[in-house]
CSV table of C-alpha atoms in Angstrom, one decimal:
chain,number,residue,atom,x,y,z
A,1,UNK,CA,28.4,20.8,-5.5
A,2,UNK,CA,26.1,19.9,-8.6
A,3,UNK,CA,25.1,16.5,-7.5
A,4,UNK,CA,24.3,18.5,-4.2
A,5,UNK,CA,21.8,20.6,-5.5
A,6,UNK,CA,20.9,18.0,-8.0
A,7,UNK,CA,20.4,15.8,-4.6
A,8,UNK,CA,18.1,18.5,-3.0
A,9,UNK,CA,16.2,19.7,-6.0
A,10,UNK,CA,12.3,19.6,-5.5
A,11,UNK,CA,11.8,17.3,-8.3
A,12,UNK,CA,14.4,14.5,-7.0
A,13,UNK,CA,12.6,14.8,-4.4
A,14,UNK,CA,9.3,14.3,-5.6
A,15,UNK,CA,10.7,10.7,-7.5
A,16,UNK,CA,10.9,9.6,-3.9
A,17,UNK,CA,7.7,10.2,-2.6
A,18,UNK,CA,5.6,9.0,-5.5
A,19,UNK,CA,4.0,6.0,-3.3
A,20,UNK,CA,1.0,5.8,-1.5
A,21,UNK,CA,2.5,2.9,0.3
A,22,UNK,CA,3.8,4.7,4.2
A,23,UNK,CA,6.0,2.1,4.9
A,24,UNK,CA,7.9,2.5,1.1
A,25,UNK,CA,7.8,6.3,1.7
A,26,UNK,CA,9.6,6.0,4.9
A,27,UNK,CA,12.0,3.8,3.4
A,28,UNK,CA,12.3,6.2,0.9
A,29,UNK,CA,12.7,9.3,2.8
A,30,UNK,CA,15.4,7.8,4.8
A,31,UNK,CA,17.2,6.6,1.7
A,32,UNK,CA,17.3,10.3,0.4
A,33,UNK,CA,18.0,11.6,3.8
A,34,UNK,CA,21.0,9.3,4.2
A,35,UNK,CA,21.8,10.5,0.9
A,36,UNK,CA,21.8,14.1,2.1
A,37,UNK,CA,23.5,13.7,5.3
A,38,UNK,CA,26.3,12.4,3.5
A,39,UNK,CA,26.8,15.9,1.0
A,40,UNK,CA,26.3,18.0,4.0
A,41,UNK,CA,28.9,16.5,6.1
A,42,UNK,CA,27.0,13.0,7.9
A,43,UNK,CA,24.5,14.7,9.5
A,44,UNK,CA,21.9,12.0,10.6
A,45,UNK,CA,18.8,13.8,9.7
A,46,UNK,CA,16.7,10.1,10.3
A,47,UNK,CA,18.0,9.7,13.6
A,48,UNK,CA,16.9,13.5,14.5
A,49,UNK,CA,13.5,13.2,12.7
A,50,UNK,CA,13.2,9.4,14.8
A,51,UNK,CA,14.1,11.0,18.2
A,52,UNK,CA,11.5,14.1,17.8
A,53,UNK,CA,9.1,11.1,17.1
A,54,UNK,CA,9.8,9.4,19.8
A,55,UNK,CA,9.9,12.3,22.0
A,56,UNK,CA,6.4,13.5,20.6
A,57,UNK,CA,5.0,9.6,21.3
A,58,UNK,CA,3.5,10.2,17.6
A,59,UNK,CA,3.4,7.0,15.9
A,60,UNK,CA,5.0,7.0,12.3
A,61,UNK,CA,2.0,6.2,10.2
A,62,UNK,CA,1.0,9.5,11.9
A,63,UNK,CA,4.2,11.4,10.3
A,64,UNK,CA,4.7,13.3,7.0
A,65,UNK,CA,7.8,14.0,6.7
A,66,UNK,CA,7.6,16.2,3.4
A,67,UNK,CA,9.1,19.8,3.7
């Protein structure tokens, strides 16, 4: 349960998202939010935040994905 919170704490968080570079903070993002699906039981938050995307027809320059 540590390394969970430790996982979602703000400022591990923050690590990953210190690029300006979109494509790097996608890669990022997707990275932690693997890394999260797996402590909260494989939930595959990428593949939900990709379909509301692609449902919205935004493109994914167009996206921030912080909290």
């Amino acid at each position: 349960m540590r390394s969970a919170q430790k996982m979602l704490s703000g400022q591990q968080e923050l690590r990953f998202y210190a690029t300006r570079d979109p494509l790097t903070k996608l890669r990022n993002r997707r990275c932690f939010m693997e890394e999260v699906g797996k402590l909260q039981g494989g939930i595959d938050f990428w593949a939900l935040s990709r379909t509301y995307r692609l449902a919205a027809n935004v493109p994914p320059s167009d996206i921030d994905f912080a909290p």
